[in-house]
PDB file of C-alpha atoms in Angstrom:
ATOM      1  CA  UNK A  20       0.000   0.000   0.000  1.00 64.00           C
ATOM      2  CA  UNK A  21       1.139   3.671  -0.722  1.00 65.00           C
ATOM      3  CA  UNK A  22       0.781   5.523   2.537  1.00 70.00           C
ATOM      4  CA  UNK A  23       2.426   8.752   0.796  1.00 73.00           C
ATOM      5  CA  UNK A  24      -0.803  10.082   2.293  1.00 81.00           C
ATOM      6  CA  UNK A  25      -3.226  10.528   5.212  1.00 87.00           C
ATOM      7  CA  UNK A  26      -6.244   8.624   2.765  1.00 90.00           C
ATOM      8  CA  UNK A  27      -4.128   5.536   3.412  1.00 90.00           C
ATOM      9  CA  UNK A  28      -3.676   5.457   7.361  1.00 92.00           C
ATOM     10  CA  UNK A  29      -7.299   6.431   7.530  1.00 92.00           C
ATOM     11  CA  UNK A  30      -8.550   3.180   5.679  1.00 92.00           C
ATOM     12  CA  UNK A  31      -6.238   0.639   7.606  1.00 90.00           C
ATOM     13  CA  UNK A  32      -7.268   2.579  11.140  1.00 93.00           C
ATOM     14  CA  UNK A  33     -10.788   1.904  10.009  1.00 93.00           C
ATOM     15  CA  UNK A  34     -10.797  -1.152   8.724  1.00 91.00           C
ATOM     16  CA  UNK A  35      -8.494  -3.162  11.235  1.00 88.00           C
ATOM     17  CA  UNK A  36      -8.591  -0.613  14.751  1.00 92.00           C
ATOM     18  CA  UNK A  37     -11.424   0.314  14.715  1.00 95.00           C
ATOM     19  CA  UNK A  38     -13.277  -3.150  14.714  1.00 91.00           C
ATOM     20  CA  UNK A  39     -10.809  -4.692  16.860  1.00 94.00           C
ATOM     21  CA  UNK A  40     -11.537  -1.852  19.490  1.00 95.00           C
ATOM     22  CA  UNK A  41     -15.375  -2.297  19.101  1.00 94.00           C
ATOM     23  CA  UNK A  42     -14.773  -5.937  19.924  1.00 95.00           C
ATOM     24  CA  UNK A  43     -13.024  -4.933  23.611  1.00 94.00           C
ATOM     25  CA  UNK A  44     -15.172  -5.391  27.065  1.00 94.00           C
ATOM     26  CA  UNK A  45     -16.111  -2.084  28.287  1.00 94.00           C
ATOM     27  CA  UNK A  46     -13.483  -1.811  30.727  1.00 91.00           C
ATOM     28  CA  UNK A  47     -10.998  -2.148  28.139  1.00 91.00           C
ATOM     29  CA  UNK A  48     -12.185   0.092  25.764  1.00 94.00           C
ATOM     30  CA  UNK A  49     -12.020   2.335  28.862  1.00 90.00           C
ATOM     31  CA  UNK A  50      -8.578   1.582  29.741  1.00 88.00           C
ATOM     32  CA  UNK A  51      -7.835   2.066  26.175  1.00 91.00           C
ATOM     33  CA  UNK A  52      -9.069   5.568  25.795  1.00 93.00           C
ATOM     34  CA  UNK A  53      -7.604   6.859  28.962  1.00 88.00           C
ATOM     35  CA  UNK A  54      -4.060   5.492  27.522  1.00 88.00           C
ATOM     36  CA  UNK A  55      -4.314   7.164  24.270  1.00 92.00           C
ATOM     37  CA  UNK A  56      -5.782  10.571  25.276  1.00 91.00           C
ATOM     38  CA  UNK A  57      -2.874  10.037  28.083  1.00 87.00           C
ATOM     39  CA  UNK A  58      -0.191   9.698  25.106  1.00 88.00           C
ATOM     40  CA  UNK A  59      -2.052  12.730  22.886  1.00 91.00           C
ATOM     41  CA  UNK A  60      -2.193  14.988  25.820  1.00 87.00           C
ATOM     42  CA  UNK A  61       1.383  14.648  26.242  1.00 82.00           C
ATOM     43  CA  UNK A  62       3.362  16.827  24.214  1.00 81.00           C
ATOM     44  CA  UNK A  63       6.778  15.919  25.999  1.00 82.00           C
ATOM     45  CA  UNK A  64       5.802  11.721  24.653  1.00 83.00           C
ATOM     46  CA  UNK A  65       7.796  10.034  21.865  1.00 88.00           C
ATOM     47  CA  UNK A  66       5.217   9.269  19.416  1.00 90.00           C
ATOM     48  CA  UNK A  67       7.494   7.747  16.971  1.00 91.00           C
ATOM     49  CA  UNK A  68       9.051   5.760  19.530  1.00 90.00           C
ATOM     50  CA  UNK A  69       5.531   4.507  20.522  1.00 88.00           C
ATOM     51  CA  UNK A  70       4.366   3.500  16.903  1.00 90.00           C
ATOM     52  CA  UNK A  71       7.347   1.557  16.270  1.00 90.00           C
ATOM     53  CA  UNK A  72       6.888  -0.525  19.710  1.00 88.00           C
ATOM     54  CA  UNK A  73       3.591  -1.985  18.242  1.00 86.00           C
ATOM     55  CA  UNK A  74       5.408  -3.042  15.195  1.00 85.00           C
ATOM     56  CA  UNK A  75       2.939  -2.172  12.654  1.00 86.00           C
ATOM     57  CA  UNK A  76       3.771  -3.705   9.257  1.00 84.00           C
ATOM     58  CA  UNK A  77       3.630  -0.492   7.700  1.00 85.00           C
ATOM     59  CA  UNK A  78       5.759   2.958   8.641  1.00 85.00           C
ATOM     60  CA  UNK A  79       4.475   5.922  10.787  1.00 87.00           C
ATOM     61  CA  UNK A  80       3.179   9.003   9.068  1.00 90.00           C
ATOM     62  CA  UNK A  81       5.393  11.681   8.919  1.00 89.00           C
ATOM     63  CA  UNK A  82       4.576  12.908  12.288  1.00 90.00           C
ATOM     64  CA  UNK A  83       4.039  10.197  14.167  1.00 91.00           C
ATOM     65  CA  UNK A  84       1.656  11.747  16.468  1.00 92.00           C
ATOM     66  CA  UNK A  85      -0.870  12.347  13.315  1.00 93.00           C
ATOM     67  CA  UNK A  86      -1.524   8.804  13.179  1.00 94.00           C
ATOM     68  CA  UNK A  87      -2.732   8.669  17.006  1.00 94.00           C
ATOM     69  CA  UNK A  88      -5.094  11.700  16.412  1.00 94.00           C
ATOM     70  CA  UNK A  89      -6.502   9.630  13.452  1.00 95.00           C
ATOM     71  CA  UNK A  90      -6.789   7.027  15.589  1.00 95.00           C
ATOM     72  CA  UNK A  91      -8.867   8.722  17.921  1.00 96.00           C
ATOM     73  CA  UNK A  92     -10.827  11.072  15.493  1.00 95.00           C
ATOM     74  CA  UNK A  93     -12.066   6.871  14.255  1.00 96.00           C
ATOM     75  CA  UNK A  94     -12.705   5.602  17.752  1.00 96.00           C
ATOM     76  CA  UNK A  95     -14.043   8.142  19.353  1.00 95.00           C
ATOM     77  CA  UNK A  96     -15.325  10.689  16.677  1.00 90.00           C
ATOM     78  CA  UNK A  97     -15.928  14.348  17.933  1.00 80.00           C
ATOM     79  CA  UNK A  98     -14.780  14.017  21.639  1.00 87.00           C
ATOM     80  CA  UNK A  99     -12.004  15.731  22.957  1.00 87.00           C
ATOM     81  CA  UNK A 100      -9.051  13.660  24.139  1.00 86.00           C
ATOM     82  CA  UNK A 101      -7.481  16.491  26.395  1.00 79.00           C
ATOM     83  CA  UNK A 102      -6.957  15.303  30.168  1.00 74.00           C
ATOM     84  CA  UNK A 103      -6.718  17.781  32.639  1.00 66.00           C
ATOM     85  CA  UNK A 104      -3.011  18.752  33.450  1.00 61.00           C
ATOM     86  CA  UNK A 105      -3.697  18.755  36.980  1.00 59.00           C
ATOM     87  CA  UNK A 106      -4.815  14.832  36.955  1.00 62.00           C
ATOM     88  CA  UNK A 107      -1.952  13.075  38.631  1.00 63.00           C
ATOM     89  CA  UNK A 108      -1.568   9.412  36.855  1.00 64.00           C
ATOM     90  CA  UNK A 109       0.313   6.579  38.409  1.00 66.00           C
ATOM     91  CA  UNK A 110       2.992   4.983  35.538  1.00 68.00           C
ATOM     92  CA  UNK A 111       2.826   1.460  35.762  1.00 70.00           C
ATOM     93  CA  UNK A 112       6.211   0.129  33.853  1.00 74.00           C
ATOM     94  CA  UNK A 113       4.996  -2.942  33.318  1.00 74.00           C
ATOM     95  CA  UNK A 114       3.744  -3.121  29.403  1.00 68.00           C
ATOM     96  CA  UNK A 115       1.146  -6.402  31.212  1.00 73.00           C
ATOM     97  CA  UNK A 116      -0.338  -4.854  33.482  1.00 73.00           C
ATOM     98  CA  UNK A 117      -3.637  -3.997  32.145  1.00 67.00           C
ATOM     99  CA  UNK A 118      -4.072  -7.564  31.468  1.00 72.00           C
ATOM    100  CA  UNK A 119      -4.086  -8.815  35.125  1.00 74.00           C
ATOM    101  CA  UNK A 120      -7.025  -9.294  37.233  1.00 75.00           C
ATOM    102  CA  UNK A 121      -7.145  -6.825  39.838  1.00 68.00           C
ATOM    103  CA  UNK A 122      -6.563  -7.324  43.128  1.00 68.00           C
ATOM    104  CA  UNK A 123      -8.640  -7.514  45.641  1.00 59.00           C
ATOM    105  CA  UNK A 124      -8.828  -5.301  48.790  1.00 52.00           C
TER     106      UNK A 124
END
């Protein structure tokens, strides 16, 4: 595929992301959307570097950051992915841990 352009990203996001993240439980889809508007409301992030960990079969854009927007302009269409600045997040190293069970108090 050419992805000289935008058109290009758009169609794979679409056609692969977009129907993988409809099939998610809705606390993943939630833990998903945090993470991403997380990453976008991060200016200080290494998009790039990001993109190339999931080791898409296919380059990044450009701007790397362009194909996370995209990303959420598909999933979640006209909301804003801003967080508040003054949120303080906890940053869990371990790439797993959103796949464990919780624990129990």
């Amino acid at each position: 595929m050419d992805f000289s352009d935008e058109t290009q990203y758009k169609i794979i996001i679409n056609e692969l992301f977009v129907e993988y993240f409809q099939s998610l439980s809705k606390e993943n889809k939630s833990k998903a959307k945090l993470a991403l508007s997380y990453y976008l409301s991060r200016s200080e992030l290494d998009l790039e570097r990001l993109f190339d960990s999931c080791l898409p079969p296919f380059d990044p854009p450009k701007n790397a950051r362009d194909f996370f927007v995209w990303l959420w302009e598909a999933l979640f269409n006209d909301e804003y992915y801003t967080i508040d600045p003054n949120e303080v997040y906890k940053i869990v190293k371990d790439v797993h841990e959103p796949n464990r069970p919780a624990k129990s108090n």
